[in-house]
Structures are given as structure tokens and as C-alpha cells.
Amino acid sequence: SARDALALSLNTPAVRLLRDIGPENLIGVLRACGLRRLNRTAADTGLALALGGVETTLLELTGAYAGLASNGRFRAPKTTQTIDDPPSDYGQPFSVGSIQLLRRMLSAAPLPGGSGEPVCWKTGTSSGARDAWCVAFNPELTIGVWVGNKSGAPAPGSSGATAAAPIVADFLSAYYQRRPRPTFPETT
């Protein structure tokens, strides 16, 4: 199923779907979600785009996932330097129903290293094992973690699931130690 393919990071279904919709369409959608640093064309990326074959920043990626947490309202992420700036609203490129469906897919499997509480999450590992990341969100917060070598040197054996996801799980465990974890409202 699509749910299993996304939750288990199965690459073939993602590549087939991108082949059907076209890389140029996906690049447009990603930009609408706040990934503004996408500087490669569809011809440059081809179907590798389905596997994350473009570069972005962790801040932009985390901001895009925050849009999923807020029912598809995508905005520029805030940092401590920009907290007083007015929000830059990118719009709402998806229906609320499709966002709710995606959230169910992203919370289907337990977060590696987590204690089983519901959270939406996704990991990634760059080719050559230079980057391992995990982004997770619930209605209250979105967190992104990158693990790698500052020099860009590979970290053999490192993956988003084994290196970054446990850090996210540890953060969530500490953050919610004395407060209740929020849950997404039931969808109809």
C-alpha cells in the first residue's frame, strides 16, 4: 500500500509515482511548501528527485514538515533572529484531507528509539552516507535533526533511522516528560 511504502521508505513506489506525475510538477509543489533553495531543474534531477536527489537546508525541510503539522499551511520557518518578523505565508497547496491522510501514513510506524507515542516522522540518508536526518512533528512542535560530518565525509553505517531518529526520540521523551503529548484530532 502507499502507506506501507512511505512508512517503510520503499523507493520503487516513489520513483514510479514521480514518473507518472513528472519531476517538474513535484518541484513546483516542493517550492510551494517552502523549499525555496531548490536550484536544479526537473531535467537535472530526473527521477532521483523522488529519493531526495536535491539539496535543501534542514531549516527549510523542517519548515515544510511544520506545514503538514498545521493542516497544510506552509510558512517560512522562524529562527531566533526572525521571531519578530511577520510570517511569510507560502499558501495552502494541499487539501486538509490529503494532509490528514499523509499524517496517518507518517505515523503508521513507531519512531526508532521512541516509546510508542504517536508522532509523524520521516528519515532520510544521502547517497554515500554523508547525511542522515529525521524530521518529526505533532500538533505542538516540529523537530529536525541532521547527523553527519561537517567536512562532508561519509559516515559508513549511519542512516536517518539509526543516527538521527533516536536523537529525535530522546528529545521528545525529555520534552514531554512532565507535560501531556498532544494528538491530532480524529479525521472524518
PDB file of C-alpha atoms in Angstrom:
ATOM      1  CA  SER A   1       0.000   0.000   0.000  1.00  0.00           C
ATOM      2  CA  ALA A   2       1.042   3.639  -0.316  1.00  0.00           C
ATOM      3  CA  ARG A   3       1.025   3.864   3.477  1.00  0.00           C
ATOM      4  CA  ASP A   4       3.485   0.996   3.834  1.00  0.00           C
ATOM      5  CA  ALA A   5       5.663   2.310   1.004  1.00  0.00           C
ATOM      6  CA  LEU A   6       6.012   5.707   2.688  1.00  0.00           C
ATOM      7  CA  ALA A   7       6.334   4.390   6.249  1.00  0.00           C
ATOM      8  CA  LEU A   8       8.969   1.834   5.231  1.00  0.00           C
ATOM      9  CA  SER A   9      10.842   4.181   2.844  1.00  0.00           C
ATOM     10  CA  LEU A  10      10.360   1.881  -0.127  1.00  0.00           C
ATOM     11  CA  ASN A  11      11.987   3.611  -3.086  1.00  0.00           C
ATOM     12  CA  THR A  12      10.439   1.884  -6.095  1.00  0.00           C
ATOM     13  CA  PRO A  13       6.837   3.080  -5.487  1.00  0.00           C
ATOM     14  CA  ALA A  14       8.066   6.668  -5.004  1.00  0.00           C
ATOM     15  CA  VAL A  15      10.046   6.587  -8.260  1.00  0.00           C
ATOM     16  CA  ARG A  16       7.092   5.115 -10.149  1.00  0.00           C
ATOM     17  CA  LEU A  17       4.748   7.777  -8.777  1.00  0.00           C
ATOM     18  CA  LEU A  18       7.165  10.547  -9.744  1.00  0.00           C
ATOM     19  CA  ARG A  19       7.474   9.066 -13.220  1.00  0.00           C
ATOM     20  CA  ASP A  20       3.690   9.347 -13.533  1.00  0.00           C
ATOM     21  CA  ILE A  21       3.315  12.903 -12.206  1.00  0.00           C
ATOM     22  CA  GLY A  22       6.581  14.295 -13.598  1.00  0.00           C
ATOM     23  CA  PRO A  23       9.543  15.832 -11.758  1.00  0.00           C
ATOM     24  CA  GLU A  24       8.648  19.370 -12.906  1.00  0.00           C
ATOM     25  CA  ASN A  25       5.286  19.109 -11.114  1.00  0.00           C
ATOM     26  CA  LEU A  26       6.907  17.878  -7.902  1.00  0.00           C
ATOM     27  CA  ILE A  27       9.497  20.661  -7.940  1.00  0.00           C
ATOM     28  CA  GLY A  28       6.646  23.178  -8.146  1.00  0.00           C
ATOM     29  CA  VAL A  29       4.864  21.561  -5.204  1.00  0.00           C
ATOM     30  CA  LEU A  30       8.053  21.442  -3.122  1.00  0.00           C
ATOM     31  CA  ARG A  31       8.662  25.128  -3.740  1.00  0.00           C
ATOM     32  CA  ALA A  32       5.057  25.862  -2.695  1.00  0.00           C
ATOM     33  CA  CYS A  33       5.808  24.030   0.560  1.00  0.00           C
ATOM     34  CA  GLY A  34       8.735  26.334   1.311  1.00  0.00           C
ATOM     35  CA  LEU A  35      11.705  24.504  -0.205  1.00  0.00           C
ATOM     36  CA  ARG A  36      12.917  27.687  -1.868  1.00  0.00           C
ATOM     37  CA  ARG A  37      16.550  26.641  -2.330  1.00  0.00           C
ATOM     38  CA  LEU A  38      15.721  24.023  -4.941  1.00  0.00           C
ATOM     39  CA  ASN A  39      18.013  25.278  -7.650  1.00  0.00           C
ATOM     40  CA  ARG A  40      18.020  22.308 -10.003  1.00  0.00           C
ATOM     41  CA  THR A  41      15.598  21.770 -12.838  1.00  0.00           C
ATOM     42  CA  ALA A  42      13.490  18.692 -13.409  1.00  0.00           C
ATOM     43  CA  ALA A  43      15.847  17.732 -16.237  1.00  0.00           C
ATOM     44  CA  ASP A  44      18.782  17.898 -13.801  1.00  0.00           C
ATOM     45  CA  THR A  45      17.154  15.813 -11.073  1.00  0.00           C
ATOM     46  CA  GLY A  46      15.084  13.350 -13.051  1.00  0.00           C
ATOM     47  CA  LEU A  47      13.507  10.568 -11.039  1.00  0.00           C
ATOM     48  CA  ALA A  48      16.194  10.875  -8.334  1.00  0.00           C
ATOM     49  CA  LEU A  49      14.018  13.692  -7.007  1.00  0.00           C
ATOM     50  CA  ALA A  50      11.687  11.013  -5.588  1.00  0.00           C
ATOM     51  CA  LEU A  51      14.535   9.824  -3.378  1.00  0.00           C
ATOM     52  CA  GLY A  52      15.602  13.267  -2.192  1.00  0.00           C
ATOM     53  CA  GLY A  53      18.101  13.819  -5.002  1.00  0.00           C
ATOM     54  CA  VAL A  54      18.171  17.599  -4.442  1.00  0.00           C
ATOM     55  CA  GLU A  55      19.774  19.692  -1.751  1.00  0.00           C
ATOM     56  CA  THR A  56      17.934  21.887   0.716  1.00  0.00           C
ATOM     57  CA  THR A  57      18.586  23.073   4.229  1.00  0.00           C
ATOM     58  CA  LEU A  58      17.422  21.343   7.373  1.00  0.00           C
ATOM     59  CA  LEU A  59      15.579  24.549   8.312  1.00  0.00           C
ATOM     60  CA  GLU A  60      13.593  24.571   5.058  1.00  0.00           C
ATOM     61  CA  LEU A  61      12.874  20.846   5.304  1.00  0.00           C
ATOM     62  CA  THR A  62      11.712  21.152   8.907  1.00  0.00           C
ATOM     63  CA  GLY A  63       9.591  24.156   7.938  1.00  0.00           C
ATOM     64  CA  ALA A  64       7.903  22.129   5.200  1.00  0.00           C
ATOM     65  CA  TYR A  65       7.037  19.387   7.688  1.00  0.00           C
ATOM     66  CA  ALA A  66       5.696  22.061  10.074  1.00  0.00           C
ATOM     67  CA  GLY A  67       3.253  22.902   7.280  1.00  0.00           C
ATOM     68  CA  LEU A  68       1.986  19.329   7.440  1.00  0.00           C
ATOM     69  CA  ALA A  69       1.521  19.709  11.200  1.00  0.00           C
ATOM     70  CA  SER A  70      -0.621  22.830  10.657  1.00  0.00           C
ATOM     71  CA  ASN A  71      -3.096  21.267   8.207  1.00  0.00           C
ATOM     72  CA  GLY A  72      -1.104  22.303   5.163  1.00  0.00           C
ATOM     73  CA  ARG A  73      -0.468  25.946   5.990  1.00  0.00           C
ATOM     74  CA  PHE A  74       3.097  26.437   4.813  1.00  0.00           C
ATOM     75  CA  ARG A  75       5.077  29.381   6.154  1.00  0.00           C
ATOM     76  CA  ALA A  76       8.694  30.454   6.327  1.00  0.00           C
ATOM     77  CA  PRO A  77      10.307  28.918   9.420  1.00  0.00           C
ATOM     78  CA  LYS A  78      11.140  31.196  12.316  1.00  0.00           C
ATOM     79  CA  THR A  79      14.550  31.370  13.943  1.00  0.00           C
ATOM     80  CA  THR A  80      15.628  33.336  16.969  1.00  0.00           C
ATOM     81  CA  GLN A  81      16.844  36.045  14.579  1.00  0.00           C
ATOM     82  CA  THR A  82      13.495  36.339  12.764  1.00  0.00           C
ATOM     83  CA  ILE A  83      10.965  35.702  15.527  1.00  0.00           C
ATOM     84  CA  ASP A  84       9.662  39.298  15.415  1.00  0.00           C
ATOM     85  CA  ASP A  85       9.327  39.374  11.630  1.00  0.00           C
ATOM     86  CA  PRO A  86       5.833  38.941  10.177  1.00  0.00           C
ATOM     87  CA  PRO A  87       5.144  35.416   8.902  1.00  0.00           C
ATOM     88  CA  SER A  88       5.823  34.734   5.256  1.00  0.00           C
ATOM     89  CA  ASP A  89       2.829  32.661   4.199  1.00  0.00           C
ATOM     90  CA  TYR A  90       3.509  30.330   1.257  1.00  0.00           C
ATOM     91  CA  GLY A  91      -0.121  29.299   0.956  1.00  0.00           C
ATOM     92  CA  GLN A  92      -2.003  26.040   1.210  1.00  0.00           C
ATOM     93  CA  PRO A  93      -1.172  23.824  -1.791  1.00  0.00           C
ATOM     94  CA  PHE A  94      -2.985  20.727  -0.448  1.00  0.00           C
ATOM     95  CA  SER A  95      -6.449  19.945   0.852  1.00  0.00           C
ATOM     96  CA  VAL A  96      -6.813  19.345   4.586  1.00  0.00           C
ATOM     97  CA  GLY A  97      -7.999  15.796   3.807  1.00  0.00           C
ATOM     98  CA  SER A  98      -4.835  14.946   1.886  1.00  0.00           C
ATOM     99  CA  ILE A  99      -2.706  16.357   4.730  1.00  0.00           C
ATOM    100  CA  GLN A 100      -4.607  14.223   7.252  1.00  0.00           C
ATOM    101  CA  LEU A 101      -4.085  11.146   5.101  1.00  0.00           C
ATOM    102  CA  LEU A 102      -0.357  11.884   4.845  1.00  0.00           C
ATOM    103  CA  ARG A 103      -0.113  12.356   8.617  1.00  0.00           C
ATOM    104  CA  ARG A 104      -1.708   8.936   9.159  1.00  0.00           C
ATOM    105  CA  MET A 105       0.881   7.454   6.789  1.00  0.00           C
ATOM    106  CA  LEU A 106       3.789   9.206   8.540  1.00  0.00           C
ATOM    107  CA  SER A 107       2.660   7.971  11.961  1.00  0.00           C
ATOM    108  CA  ALA A 108       1.998   4.359  10.913  1.00  0.00           C
ATOM    109  CA  ALA A 109       5.310   3.005  12.215  1.00  0.00           C
ATOM    110  CA  PRO A 110       6.801   3.736  15.642  1.00  0.00           C
ATOM    111  CA  LEU A 111       9.685   6.219  15.767  1.00  0.00           C
ATOM    112  CA  PRO A 112      13.004   4.305  16.174  1.00  0.00           C
ATOM    113  CA  GLY A 113      14.109   4.720  19.771  1.00  0.00           C
ATOM    114  CA  GLY A 114      10.737   6.156  20.758  1.00  0.00           C
ATOM    115  CA  SER A 115       8.396   4.891  23.421  1.00  0.00           C
ATOM    116  CA  GLY A 116       5.462   4.308  21.099  1.00  0.00           C
ATOM    117  CA  GLU A 117       3.604   7.618  21.409  1.00  0.00           C
ATOM    118  CA  PRO A 118       2.023   8.778  18.179  1.00  0.00           C
ATOM    119  CA  VAL A 119       4.236  11.104  16.172  1.00  0.00           C
ATOM    120  CA  CYS A 120       4.584  11.722  12.463  1.00  0.00           C
ATOM    121  CA  TRP A 121       8.141  11.240  11.252  1.00  0.00           C
ATOM    122  CA  LYS A 122      10.350  10.580   8.249  1.00  0.00           C
ATOM    123  CA  THR A 123      14.037   9.809   7.883  1.00  0.00           C
ATOM    124  CA  GLY A 124      16.478  10.126   5.053  1.00  0.00           C
ATOM    125  CA  THR A 125      20.031   9.126   4.204  1.00  0.00           C
ATOM    126  CA  SER A 126      22.027  10.682   1.395  1.00  0.00           C
ATOM    127  CA  SER A 127      23.860   8.557  -1.124  1.00  0.00           C
ATOM    128  CA  GLY A 128      27.327   7.897   0.193  1.00  0.00           C
ATOM    129  CA  ALA A 129      26.034   8.159   3.799  1.00  0.00           C
ATOM    130  CA  ARG A 130      27.133  11.785   4.126  1.00  0.00           C
ATOM    131  CA  ASP A 131      23.847  12.956   5.622  1.00  0.00           C
ATOM    132  CA  ALA A 132      21.366  11.292   7.944  1.00  0.00           C
ATOM    133  CA  TRP A 133      18.282  13.186   9.011  1.00  0.00           C
ATOM    134  CA  CYS A 134      14.951  12.801  10.752  1.00  0.00           C
ATOM    135  CA  VAL A 135      12.041  15.222  10.915  1.00  0.00           C
ATOM    136  CA  ALA A 136       9.145  14.576  13.301  1.00  0.00           C
ATOM    137  CA  PHE A 137       6.058  16.541  14.222  1.00  0.00           C
ATOM    138  CA  ASN A 138       2.870  16.581  16.219  1.00  0.00           C
ATOM    139  CA  PRO A 139       0.297  19.391  16.577  1.00  0.00           C
ATOM    140  CA  GLU A 140       2.554  21.231  19.030  1.00  0.00           C
ATOM    141  CA  LEU A 141       6.059  21.092  17.584  1.00  0.00           C
ATOM    142  CA  THR A 142       8.235  20.084  14.663  1.00  0.00           C
ATOM    143  CA  ILE A 143      11.840  18.979  15.100  1.00  0.00           C
ATOM    144  CA  GLY A 144      14.514  18.296  12.517  1.00  0.00           C
ATOM    145  CA  VAL A 145      17.825  16.582  13.233  1.00  0.00           C
ATOM    146  CA  TRP A 146      20.783  16.209  10.881  1.00  0.00           C
ATOM    147  CA  VAL A 147      23.720  13.906  11.638  1.00  0.00           C
ATOM    148  CA  GLY A 148      26.870  13.913   9.557  1.00  0.00           C
ATOM    149  CA  ASN A 149      30.427  15.128   9.302  1.00  0.00           C
ATOM    150  CA  LYS A 150      30.906  18.868   8.906  1.00  0.00           C
ATOM    151  CA  SER A 151      33.532  18.125   6.289  1.00  0.00           C
ATOM    152  CA  GLY A 152      31.012  16.189   4.197  1.00  0.00           C
ATOM    153  CA  ALA A 153      32.968  12.971   4.646  1.00  0.00           C
ATOM    154  CA  PRO A 154      30.881   9.787   4.624  1.00  0.00           C
ATOM    155  CA  ALA A 155      29.809   8.149   7.867  1.00  0.00           C
ATOM    156  CA  PRO A 156      29.550   4.471   6.839  1.00  0.00           C
ATOM    157  CA  GLY A 157      26.737   2.618   8.555  1.00  0.00           C
ATOM    158  CA  SER A 158      24.962   5.814   9.500  1.00  0.00           C
ATOM    159  CA  SER A 159      21.354   6.287   8.426  1.00  0.00           C
ATOM    160  CA  GLY A 160      18.482   8.545   9.324  1.00  0.00           C
ATOM    161  CA  ALA A 161      16.781   5.685  11.172  1.00  0.00           C
ATOM    162  CA  THR A 162      19.843   4.649  13.187  1.00  0.00           C
ATOM    163  CA  ALA A 163      21.558   8.003  13.796  1.00  0.00           C
ATOM    164  CA  ALA A 164      19.022  10.857  13.645  1.00  0.00           C
ATOM    165  CA  ALA A 165      15.708   9.235  14.678  1.00  0.00           C
ATOM    166  CA  PRO A 166      16.933   8.156  18.137  1.00  0.00           C
ATOM    167  CA  ILE A 167      18.016  11.765  18.817  1.00  0.00           C
ATOM    168  CA  VAL A 168      14.520  12.960  17.914  1.00  0.00           C
ATOM    169  CA  ALA A 169      13.039  10.247  20.155  1.00  0.00           C
ATOM    170  CA  ASP A 170      15.275  11.299  23.067  1.00  0.00           C
ATOM    171  CA  PHE A 171      14.285  14.946  22.594  1.00  0.00           C
ATOM    172  CA  LEU A 172      10.564  14.119  22.514  1.00  0.00           C
ATOM    173  CA  SER A 173      10.908  11.922  25.598  1.00  0.00           C
ATOM    174  CA  ALA A 174      12.632  14.722  27.536  1.00  0.00           C
ATOM    175  CA  TYR A 175      10.309  17.437  26.229  1.00  0.00           C
ATOM    176  CA  TYR A 176       7.165  15.538  27.208  1.00  0.00           C
ATOM    177  CA  GLN A 177       8.461  14.159  30.476  1.00  0.00           C
ATOM    178  CA  ARG A 178       6.219  16.451  32.519  1.00  0.00           C
ATOM    179  CA  ARG A 179       3.582  17.513  30.018  1.00  0.00           C
ATOM    180  CA  PRO A 180       0.930  15.639  28.056  1.00  0.00           C
ATOM    181  CA  ARG A 181       1.655  14.771  24.459  1.00  0.00           C
ATOM    182  CA  PRO A 182      -0.775  16.298  22.001  1.00  0.00           C
ATOM    183  CA  THR A 183      -2.576  14.197  19.454  1.00  0.00           C
ATOM    184  CA  PHE A 184      -4.030  15.149  16.115  1.00  0.00           C
ATOM    185  CA  PRO A 185      -7.819  15.346  16.114  1.00  0.00           C
ATOM    186  CA  GLU A 186      -9.614  12.348  14.679  1.00  0.00           C
ATOM    187  CA  THR A 187     -10.310  12.746  10.991  1.00  0.00           C
ATOM    188  CA  THR A 188     -13.573  12.028   9.299  1.00  0.00           C
TER     189      THR A 188
END
